[in-house]
């Protein structure tokens, strides 16, 4: 049987609940504190949660590389940031992780580009560009940012301080 479950603590809880429901449907749960094992030949014992997968562990793949150009000598360069726990070569790893968490919504792509055909103000925010690659929330990331119009500037600013604050 193939199925997809969310990652992280919610995914682990869901897998435990699914396992319990399957066991109940098979008639192997009782009011007693122990149940029969789902593995043939194994003895009975307490119902244990499934093993923790790498993607369910804290920091399970939350690692990004940020390459910034055209933002000026203070900001241009390549930085790494890891979250949960925070670390890397980024000058504000904790702030970058907070910005990423703030922009992450279940069921939505965190790094979605501005939709084509969007009505954006015709303002120029400068030549700065950024390329973000890696893995976030268990998903591959390959996102490009610029400041070519009001929508792109707004998208960039939502990710400050992962991206440099160029609003001054």
Short mmCIF file of N, CA and C in Angstrom, two decimals:
data_model
loop_
_atom_site.label_atom_id
_atom_site.label_comp_id
_atom_site.label_asym_id
_atom_site.label_seq_id
_atom_site.Cartn_x
_atom_site.Cartn_y
_atom_site.Cartn_z
N UNK A 1 0.85 -1.18 0.00
CA UNK A 1 0.00 0.00 0.00
C UNK A 1 0.90 1.24 0.00
N UNK A 2 0.67 2.16 -0.89
CA UNK A 2 1.47 3.37 -0.99
C UNK A 2 0.62 4.56 -0.58
N UNK A 3 1.19 5.42 0.24
CA UNK A 3 0.49 6.63 0.65
C UNK A 3 1.51 7.70 1.02
N UNK A 4 1.05 8.94 1.08
CA UNK A 4 1.92 10.06 1.41
C UNK A 4 1.40 10.68 2.69
N UNK A 5 2.30 10.94 3.62
CA UNK A 5 1.93 11.60 4.87
C UNK A 5 2.81 12.81 5.06
N UNK A 6 2.33 13.81 5.79
CA UNK A 6 3.16 15.00 6.03
C UNK A 6 4.37 14.63 6.87
N UNK A 7 5.42 15.44 6.72
CA UNK A 7 6.64 15.25 7.48
C UNK A 7 6.56 16.00 8.80
N UNK A 8 7.51 15.77 9.66
CA UNK A 8 7.62 16.48 10.93
C UNK A 8 6.79 15.81 12.00
N UNK A 9 6.66 16.48 13.16
CA UNK A 9 5.93 15.90 14.29
C UNK A 9 4.50 15.52 13.93
N UNK A 10 3.82 16.34 13.13
CA UNK A 10 2.44 16.02 12.74
C UNK A 10 2.41 14.74 11.90
N UNK A 11 3.39 14.57 11.03
CA UNK A 11 3.46 13.37 10.22
C UNK A 11 3.71 12.14 11.06
N UNK A 12 4.60 12.25 12.06
CA UNK A 12 4.87 11.11 12.94
C UNK A 12 3.62 10.73 13.72
N UNK A 13 2.89 11.72 14.25
CA UNK A 13 1.66 11.45 14.98
C UNK A 13 0.64 10.80 14.07
N UNK A 14 0.55 11.29 12.84
CA UNK A 14 -0.41 10.71 11.90
C UNK A 14 -0.09 9.25 11.62
N UNK A 15 1.21 8.93 11.45
CA UNK A 15 1.59 7.54 11.21
C UNK A 15 1.24 6.66 12.40
N UNK A 16 1.40 7.16 13.64
CA UNK A 16 1.04 6.39 14.83
C UNK A 16 -0.46 6.15 14.85
N UNK A 17 -1.25 7.18 14.55
CA UNK A 17 -2.70 7.03 14.56
C UNK A 17 -3.17 6.07 13.47
N UNK A 18 -2.54 6.14 12.29
CA UNK A 18 -2.90 5.22 11.21
C UNK A 18 -2.57 3.79 11.63
N UNK A 19 -1.39 3.59 12.23
CA UNK A 19 -1.01 2.26 12.69
C UNK A 19 -2.00 1.74 13.72
N UNK A 20 -2.42 2.59 14.66
CA UNK A 20 -3.39 2.18 15.67
C UNK A 20 -4.73 1.84 15.03
N UNK A 21 -5.16 2.62 14.04
CA UNK A 21 -6.43 2.35 13.38
C UNK A 21 -6.38 1.03 12.63
N UNK A 22 -5.26 0.77 11.96
CA UNK A 22 -5.12 -0.50 11.24
C UNK A 22 -5.14 -1.66 12.22
N UNK A 23 -4.44 -1.50 13.35
CA UNK A 23 -4.42 -2.55 14.36
C UNK A 23 -5.82 -2.78 14.93
N UNK A 24 -6.57 -1.72 15.18
CA UNK A 24 -7.91 -1.83 15.71
C UNK A 24 -8.82 -2.55 14.71
N UNK A 25 -8.69 -2.18 13.43
CA UNK A 25 -9.51 -2.80 12.39
C UNK A 25 -9.19 -4.29 12.27
N UNK A 26 -7.95 -4.66 12.52
CA UNK A 26 -7.55 -6.06 12.44
C UNK A 26 -7.93 -6.82 13.72
N UNK A 27 -8.44 -6.11 14.71
CA UNK A 27 -8.87 -6.74 15.95
C UNK A 27 -7.73 -7.04 16.89
N UNK A 28 -6.58 -6.39 16.69
CA UNK A 28 -5.45 -6.70 17.55
C UNK A 28 -5.34 -5.78 18.76
N UNK A 29 -6.14 -4.74 18.86
CA UNK A 29 -6.12 -3.88 20.03
C UNK A 29 -7.15 -4.36 21.04
N UNK A 30 -6.82 -4.23 22.28
CA UNK A 30 -7.76 -4.58 23.34
C UNK A 30 -7.62 -3.56 24.44
N UNK A 31 -8.38 -3.72 25.48
CA UNK A 31 -8.29 -2.80 26.61
C UNK A 31 -7.02 -3.03 27.41
N UNK A 32 -6.35 -4.15 27.20
CA UNK A 32 -5.12 -4.45 27.92
C UNK A 32 -4.01 -3.54 27.43
N UNK A 33 -2.97 -3.29 28.27
CA UNK A 33 -1.91 -2.37 27.89
C UNK A 33 -0.98 -2.90 26.82
N UNK A 34 -1.09 -4.17 26.42
CA UNK A 34 -0.21 -4.66 25.37
C UNK A 34 -1.05 -5.20 24.22
N UNK A 35 -0.43 -5.23 23.04
CA UNK A 35 -1.10 -5.72 21.84
C UNK A 35 -0.18 -6.67 21.12
N UNK A 36 -0.75 -7.46 20.24
CA UNK A 36 0.07 -8.36 19.43
C UNK A 36 0.84 -7.55 18.41
N UNK A 37 2.06 -7.94 18.14
CA UNK A 37 2.89 -7.25 17.18
C UNK A 37 2.40 -7.53 15.76
N UNK A 38 2.59 -6.58 14.88
CA UNK A 38 2.20 -6.75 13.48
C UNK A 38 3.23 -7.59 12.73
N UNK A 39 4.37 -7.88 13.35
CA UNK A 39 5.41 -8.67 12.70
C UNK A 39 5.24 -10.15 13.03
N UNK A 40 5.22 -11.00 12.01
CA UNK A 40 5.06 -12.43 12.26
C UNK A 40 6.20 -12.95 13.12
N UNK A 41 5.87 -13.82 14.08
CA UNK A 41 6.87 -14.44 14.92
C UNK A 41 7.33 -13.59 16.08
N UNK A 42 6.91 -12.34 16.16
CA UNK A 42 7.33 -11.49 17.26
C UNK A 42 6.37 -11.66 18.41
N UNK A 43 6.87 -11.45 19.61
CA UNK A 43 6.03 -11.57 20.81
C UNK A 43 5.15 -10.36 20.98
N UNK A 44 4.30 -10.40 21.99
CA UNK A 44 3.44 -9.25 22.25
C UNK A 44 4.18 -8.29 23.15
N UNK A 45 3.77 -7.06 23.10
CA UNK A 45 4.39 -6.00 23.90
C UNK A 45 3.63 -4.72 23.70
N UNK A 46 4.08 -3.64 24.31
CA UNK A 46 3.37 -2.38 24.16
C UNK A 46 3.45 -1.87 22.72
N UNK A 47 2.41 -1.18 22.30
CA UNK A 47 2.38 -0.59 20.97
C UNK A 47 3.40 0.53 20.92
N UNK A 48 4.36 0.43 20.03
CA UNK A 48 5.42 1.42 19.91
C UNK A 48 5.21 2.25 18.66
N UNK A 49 5.59 3.53 18.70
CA UNK A 49 5.48 4.35 17.48
C UNK A 49 6.46 3.84 16.44
N UNK A 50 6.22 4.16 15.17
CA UNK A 50 7.15 3.75 14.13
C UNK A 50 8.48 4.46 14.32
N UNK A 51 9.55 3.94 13.74
CA UNK A 51 10.85 4.60 13.88
C UNK A 51 10.81 5.99 13.26
N UNK A 52 11.60 6.90 13.80
CA UNK A 52 11.66 8.26 13.28
C UNK A 52 12.48 8.25 12.00
N UNK A 53 11.91 8.82 10.94
CA UNK A 53 12.61 8.92 9.66
C UNK A 53 13.49 10.17 9.68
N UNK A 54 14.52 10.20 8.83
CA UNK A 54 15.42 11.35 8.79
C UNK A 54 14.67 12.65 8.53
N UNK A 55 13.66 12.60 7.63
CA UNK A 55 12.93 13.84 7.32
C UNK A 55 12.03 14.30 8.46
N UNK A 56 11.80 13.43 9.47
CA UNK A 56 10.99 13.81 10.63
C UNK A 56 11.84 14.40 11.75
N UNK A 57 13.15 14.28 11.65
CA UNK A 57 14.04 14.79 12.69
C UNK A 57 14.13 16.31 12.58
N UNK A 58 14.37 17.00 13.71
CA UNK A 58 14.58 18.45 13.64
C UNK A 58 15.72 18.75 12.68
N UNK A 59 15.53 19.74 11.83
CA UNK A 59 16.55 20.10 10.87
C UNK A 59 16.63 19.13 9.71
N UNK A 60 15.61 18.28 9.57
CA UNK A 60 15.63 17.25 8.53
C UNK A 60 15.62 17.86 7.14
N UNK A 61 16.74 18.43 6.73
CA UNK A 61 16.84 18.93 5.38
C UNK A 61 16.64 20.43 5.24
N UNK A 62 16.46 21.15 6.34
CA UNK A 62 16.29 22.60 6.25
C UNK A 62 17.65 23.26 6.10
N UNK A 63 18.19 23.23 4.88
CA UNK A 63 19.51 23.79 4.59
C UNK A 63 19.44 24.49 3.24
N UNK A 64 19.83 25.77 3.23
CA UNK A 64 19.77 26.57 2.01
C UNK A 64 21.11 27.26 1.75
N UNK A 65 21.37 27.49 0.48
CA UNK A 65 22.52 28.30 0.06
C UNK A 65 21.94 29.53 -0.62
N UNK A 66 22.38 30.71 -0.17
CA UNK A 66 21.89 31.98 -0.70
C UNK A 66 23.04 32.69 -1.40
N UNK A 67 22.88 32.97 -2.68
CA UNK A 67 23.91 33.68 -3.45
C UNK A 67 23.33 35.04 -3.84
N UNK A 68 23.96 36.12 -3.35
CA UNK A 68 23.48 37.48 -3.57
C UNK A 68 24.48 38.23 -4.45
N UNK A 69 23.95 38.95 -5.47
CA UNK A 69 24.77 39.78 -6.35
C UNK A 69 24.11 41.14 -6.52
N UNK A 70 24.91 42.15 -6.73
CA UNK A 70 24.40 43.48 -7.04
C UNK A 70 23.81 44.23 -5.87
N UNK A 71 23.97 43.72 -4.65
CA UNK A 71 23.42 44.39 -3.47
C UNK A 71 24.45 45.28 -2.79
N UNK A 72 25.68 45.25 -3.28
CA UNK A 72 26.75 46.05 -2.70
C UNK A 72 27.75 45.18 -1.96
N UNK A 73 28.96 45.72 -1.73
CA UNK A 73 30.03 44.91 -1.14
C UNK A 73 29.69 44.35 0.25
N UNK A 74 28.86 45.05 0.98
CA UNK A 74 28.48 44.57 2.32
C UNK A 74 27.66 43.28 2.25
N UNK A 75 26.86 43.10 1.20
CA UNK A 75 25.92 41.99 1.13
C UNK A 75 26.24 40.93 0.09
N UNK A 76 26.96 41.30 -0.97
CA UNK A 76 27.23 40.34 -2.04
C UNK A 76 28.04 39.16 -1.51
N UNK A 77 27.67 37.97 -1.95
CA UNK A 77 28.39 36.78 -1.55
C UNK A 77 27.48 35.58 -1.48
N UNK A 78 28.02 34.49 -0.98
CA UNK A 78 27.28 33.25 -0.84
C UNK A 78 27.26 32.86 0.62
N UNK A 79 26.07 32.56 1.12
CA UNK A 79 25.87 32.22 2.53
C UNK A 79 25.12 30.90 2.63
N UNK A 80 25.40 30.15 3.67
CA UNK A 80 24.64 28.94 3.96
C UNK A 80 23.84 29.17 5.23
N UNK A 81 22.64 28.61 5.26
CA UNK A 81 21.82 28.70 6.47
C UNK A 81 21.13 27.36 6.68
N UNK A 82 21.21 26.88 7.91
CA UNK A 82 20.50 25.67 8.33
C UNK A 82 19.56 26.08 9.45
N UNK A 83 18.39 25.49 9.48
CA UNK A 83 17.40 25.83 10.50
C UNK A 83 16.98 24.59 11.27
N UNK A 84 16.58 24.84 12.50
CA UNK A 84 16.05 23.79 13.40
C UNK A 84 17.08 22.74 13.71
N UNK A 85 18.24 23.00 14.26
CA UNK A 85 18.70 24.24 14.87
C UNK A 85 19.32 25.21 13.84
N UNK A 86 19.36 26.49 14.23
CA UNK A 86 19.86 27.54 13.35
C UNK A 86 21.39 27.50 13.31
N UNK A 87 21.94 27.73 12.11
CA UNK A 87 23.39 27.76 11.96
C UNK A 87 23.77 28.06 10.53
N UNK A 88 25.06 28.01 10.27
CA UNK A 88 25.57 28.26 8.93
C UNK A 88 26.43 29.50 8.89
N UNK A 89 26.79 29.91 7.68
CA UNK A 89 27.66 31.07 7.49
C UNK A 89 26.86 32.36 7.27
N UNK A 90 25.55 32.29 7.25
CA UNK A 90 24.72 33.48 7.07
C UNK A 90 24.96 34.43 8.24
N UNK A 91 25.07 35.75 7.99
CA UNK A 91 25.36 36.68 9.08
C UNK A 91 24.25 36.77 10.14
N UNK A 92 23.03 36.37 9.82
CA UNK A 92 21.93 36.36 10.79
C UNK A 92 21.11 35.09 10.58
N UNK A 93 21.71 33.94 10.92
CA UNK A 93 21.05 32.66 10.68
C UNK A 93 19.73 32.56 11.43
N UNK A 94 19.69 33.00 12.67
CA UNK A 94 18.45 32.92 13.46
C UNK A 94 17.36 33.77 12.81
N UNK A 95 17.69 34.99 12.39
CA UNK A 95 16.71 35.86 11.73
C UNK A 95 16.26 35.29 10.39
N UNK A 96 17.21 34.71 9.64
CA UNK A 96 16.87 34.10 8.36
C UNK A 96 15.89 32.95 8.56
N UNK A 97 16.12 32.13 9.58
CA UNK A 97 15.22 31.01 9.86
C UNK A 97 13.84 31.51 10.29
N UNK A 98 13.80 32.59 11.06
CA UNK A 98 12.51 33.17 11.45
C UNK A 98 11.75 33.67 10.22
N UNK A 99 12.45 34.29 9.29
CA UNK A 99 11.80 34.76 8.06
C UNK A 99 11.26 33.59 7.25
N UNK A 100 12.03 32.52 7.17
CA UNK A 100 11.58 31.32 6.45
C UNK A 100 10.35 30.72 7.13
N UNK A 101 10.40 30.57 8.45
CA UNK A 101 9.26 30.02 9.18
C UNK A 101 8.02 30.89 9.00
N UNK A 102 8.20 32.20 9.03
CA UNK A 102 7.09 33.15 8.88
C UNK A 102 6.43 33.02 7.50
N UNK A 103 7.21 32.67 6.48
CA UNK A 103 6.70 32.56 5.11
C UNK A 103 6.25 31.14 4.74
N UNK A 104 6.36 30.20 5.66
CA UNK A 104 6.00 28.82 5.37
C UNK A 104 4.58 28.54 5.82
N UNK A 105 3.75 28.05 4.91
CA UNK A 105 2.36 27.69 5.19
C UNK A 105 2.13 26.27 4.69
N UNK A 106 1.46 25.46 5.48
CA UNK A 106 1.16 24.09 5.11
C UNK A 106 0.39 24.06 3.80
N UNK A 107 0.86 23.27 2.84
CA UNK A 107 0.17 23.12 1.57
C UNK A 107 0.47 24.19 0.55
N UNK A 108 1.35 25.14 0.89
CA UNK A 108 1.71 26.20 -0.06
C UNK A 108 3.22 26.19 -0.28
N UNK A 109 3.63 26.53 -1.47
CA UNK A 109 5.05 26.59 -1.79
C UNK A 109 5.63 27.88 -1.20
N UNK A 110 6.64 27.74 -0.36
CA UNK A 110 7.24 28.88 0.34
C UNK A 110 7.88 29.87 -0.63
N UNK A 111 8.52 29.38 -1.68
CA UNK A 111 9.30 30.24 -2.57
C UNK A 111 8.60 30.52 -3.89
N UNK A 112 7.28 30.50 -3.92
CA UNK A 112 6.53 30.73 -5.15
C UNK A 112 6.91 32.06 -5.77
N UNK A 113 7.21 32.07 -7.08
CA UNK A 113 7.49 33.35 -7.74
C UNK A 113 6.22 34.18 -7.89
N UNK A 114 6.41 35.45 -8.22
CA UNK A 114 5.27 36.32 -8.50
C UNK A 114 4.56 35.76 -9.73
N UNK A 115 3.24 35.56 -9.65
CA UNK A 115 2.51 34.99 -10.79
C UNK A 115 2.60 35.89 -12.03
N UNK A 116 2.74 35.25 -13.19
CA UNK A 116 2.76 36.01 -14.44
C UNK A 116 1.45 36.77 -14.59
N UNK A 117 1.53 37.97 -15.14
CA UNK A 117 0.34 38.79 -15.35
C UNK A 117 -0.09 39.57 -14.13
N UNK A 118 0.68 39.50 -13.02
CA UNK A 118 0.33 40.27 -11.82
C UNK A 118 0.44 41.76 -12.09
N UNK A 119 -0.47 42.53 -11.48
CA UNK A 119 -0.43 43.98 -11.60
C UNK A 119 0.55 44.49 -10.55
N UNK A 120 1.69 45.03 -10.99
CA UNK A 120 2.75 45.46 -10.09
C UNK A 120 3.11 46.92 -10.37
N UNK A 121 3.48 47.63 -9.32
CA UNK A 121 3.91 49.01 -9.52
C UNK A 121 5.20 49.03 -10.32
N UNK A 122 5.33 50.02 -11.16
CA UNK A 122 6.52 50.15 -12.00
C UNK A 122 7.57 50.97 -11.25
N UNK A 123 8.19 50.32 -10.29
CA UNK A 123 9.29 50.95 -9.57
C UNK A 123 10.48 50.01 -9.65
N UNK A 124 11.65 50.58 -9.59
CA UNK A 124 12.87 49.79 -9.70
C UNK A 124 13.57 49.80 -8.35
N UNK A 125 13.84 48.63 -7.82
CA UNK A 125 14.46 48.52 -6.51
C UNK A 125 15.95 48.30 -6.54
N UNK A 126 16.57 48.42 -7.71
CA UNK A 126 18.02 48.27 -7.82
C UNK A 126 18.40 46.97 -8.50
N UNK A 127 19.71 46.79 -8.72
CA UNK A 127 20.20 45.65 -9.49
C UNK A 127 20.38 44.35 -8.70
N UNK A 128 20.06 44.35 -7.42
CA UNK A 128 20.31 43.17 -6.59
C UNK A 128 19.52 41.96 -7.08
N UNK A 129 20.19 40.81 -7.07
CA UNK A 129 19.55 39.54 -7.37
C UNK A 129 19.99 38.52 -6.31
N UNK A 130 19.18 37.51 -6.13
CA UNK A 130 19.53 36.43 -5.21
C UNK A 130 19.07 35.11 -5.81
N UNK A 131 19.84 34.08 -5.55
CA UNK A 131 19.50 32.73 -5.98
C UNK A 131 19.59 31.85 -4.74
N UNK A 132 18.47 31.23 -4.38
CA UNK A 132 18.38 30.39 -3.18
C UNK A 132 18.18 28.95 -3.63
N UNK A 133 19.06 28.07 -3.18
CA UNK A 133 18.96 26.65 -3.52
C UNK A 133 19.09 25.81 -2.25
N UNK A 134 18.67 24.59 -2.32
CA UNK A 134 18.80 23.68 -1.19
C UNK A 134 17.51 22.94 -0.93
N UNK A 135 17.23 22.75 0.36
CA UNK A 135 16.03 22.03 0.78
C UNK A 135 15.38 22.78 1.93
N UNK A 136 14.07 22.96 1.82
CA UNK A 136 13.30 23.59 2.89
C UNK A 136 12.03 22.78 3.10
N UNK A 137 11.75 22.42 4.35
CA UNK A 137 10.56 21.66 4.73
C UNK A 137 10.45 20.38 3.90
N UNK A 138 11.60 19.76 3.64
CA UNK A 138 11.61 18.50 2.92
C UNK A 138 11.43 18.62 1.42
N UNK A 139 11.43 19.85 0.89
CA UNK A 139 11.22 20.06 -0.54
C UNK A 139 12.43 20.75 -1.15
N UNK A 140 12.77 20.40 -2.39
CA UNK A 140 13.89 21.07 -3.05
C UNK A 140 13.55 22.53 -3.35
N UNK A 141 14.57 23.38 -3.25
CA UNK A 141 14.39 24.82 -3.50
C UNK A 141 15.35 25.26 -4.60
N UNK A 142 14.85 26.00 -5.56
CA UNK A 142 15.65 26.65 -6.60
C UNK A 142 14.89 27.92 -6.96
N UNK A 143 15.10 28.97 -6.17
CA UNK A 143 14.31 30.20 -6.31
C UNK A 143 15.22 31.38 -6.65
N UNK A 144 14.72 32.22 -7.53
CA UNK A 144 15.45 33.45 -7.92
C UNK A 144 14.63 34.66 -7.48
N UNK A 145 15.36 35.66 -7.01
CA UNK A 145 14.75 36.90 -6.55
C UNK A 145 15.43 38.07 -7.24
N UNK A 146 14.66 39.13 -7.50
CA UNK A 146 15.23 40.40 -7.98
C UNK A 146 14.36 41.52 -7.44
N UNK A 147 14.68 42.75 -7.82
CA UNK A 147 13.93 43.91 -7.33
C UNK A 147 13.49 44.76 -8.52
N UNK A 148 12.97 44.08 -9.56
CA UNK A 148 12.67 44.74 -10.83
C UNK A 148 11.35 45.50 -10.86
N UNK A 149 10.44 45.23 -9.93
CA UNK A 149 9.16 45.96 -9.87
C UNK A 149 8.60 45.83 -8.45
N UNK A 150 7.47 46.46 -8.21
CA UNK A 150 6.90 46.47 -6.86
C UNK A 150 6.58 45.10 -6.31
N UNK A 151 6.11 44.18 -7.14
CA UNK A 151 5.80 42.82 -6.68
C UNK A 151 7.07 42.07 -6.28
N UNK A 152 8.11 42.20 -7.10
CA UNK A 152 9.37 41.51 -6.81
C UNK A 152 10.04 42.12 -5.57
N UNK A 153 9.94 43.43 -5.42
CA UNK A 153 10.49 44.08 -4.23
C UNK A 153 9.76 43.57 -2.99
N UNK A 154 8.42 43.48 -3.06
CA UNK A 154 7.64 42.96 -1.93
C UNK A 154 8.00 41.53 -1.60
N UNK A 155 8.19 40.70 -2.62
CA UNK A 155 8.58 39.30 -2.41
C UNK A 155 9.95 39.24 -1.74
N UNK A 156 10.89 40.05 -2.21
CA UNK A 156 12.24 40.10 -1.62
C UNK A 156 12.13 40.50 -0.15
N UNK A 157 11.41 41.59 0.11
CA UNK A 157 11.32 42.13 1.48
C UNK A 157 10.68 41.14 2.46
N UNK A 158 9.78 40.26 2.00
CA UNK A 158 9.20 39.24 2.88
C UNK A 158 10.24 38.27 3.40
N UNK A 159 11.36 38.13 2.68
CA UNK A 159 12.40 37.18 3.08
C UNK A 159 13.58 37.83 3.79
N UNK A 160 13.48 39.12 4.10
CA UNK A 160 14.52 39.77 4.91
C UNK A 160 14.40 39.23 6.34
N UNK A 161 15.46 38.80 6.98
CA UNK A 161 16.88 38.93 6.68
C UNK A 161 17.54 37.73 5.99
N UNK A 162 16.76 36.74 5.49
CA UNK A 162 17.40 35.72 4.66
C UNK A 162 18.08 36.43 3.49
N UNK A 163 17.38 37.38 2.88
CA UNK A 163 17.93 38.25 1.84
C UNK A 163 18.27 39.59 2.49
N UNK A 164 19.25 40.30 1.97
CA UNK A 164 19.65 41.56 2.62
C UNK A 164 18.52 42.61 2.62
N UNK A 165 18.49 43.38 3.69
CA UNK A 165 17.51 44.47 3.82
C UNK A 165 18.02 45.66 3.02
N UNK A 166 17.42 45.91 1.87
CA UNK A 166 17.84 47.01 1.00
C UNK A 166 16.86 48.16 1.01
N UNK A 167 16.05 48.24 2.05
CA UNK A 167 15.01 49.27 2.12
C UNK A 167 15.53 50.62 2.57
N UNK A 168 16.78 50.73 2.98
CA UNK A 168 17.27 52.03 3.47
C UNK A 168 17.74 52.93 2.40
#
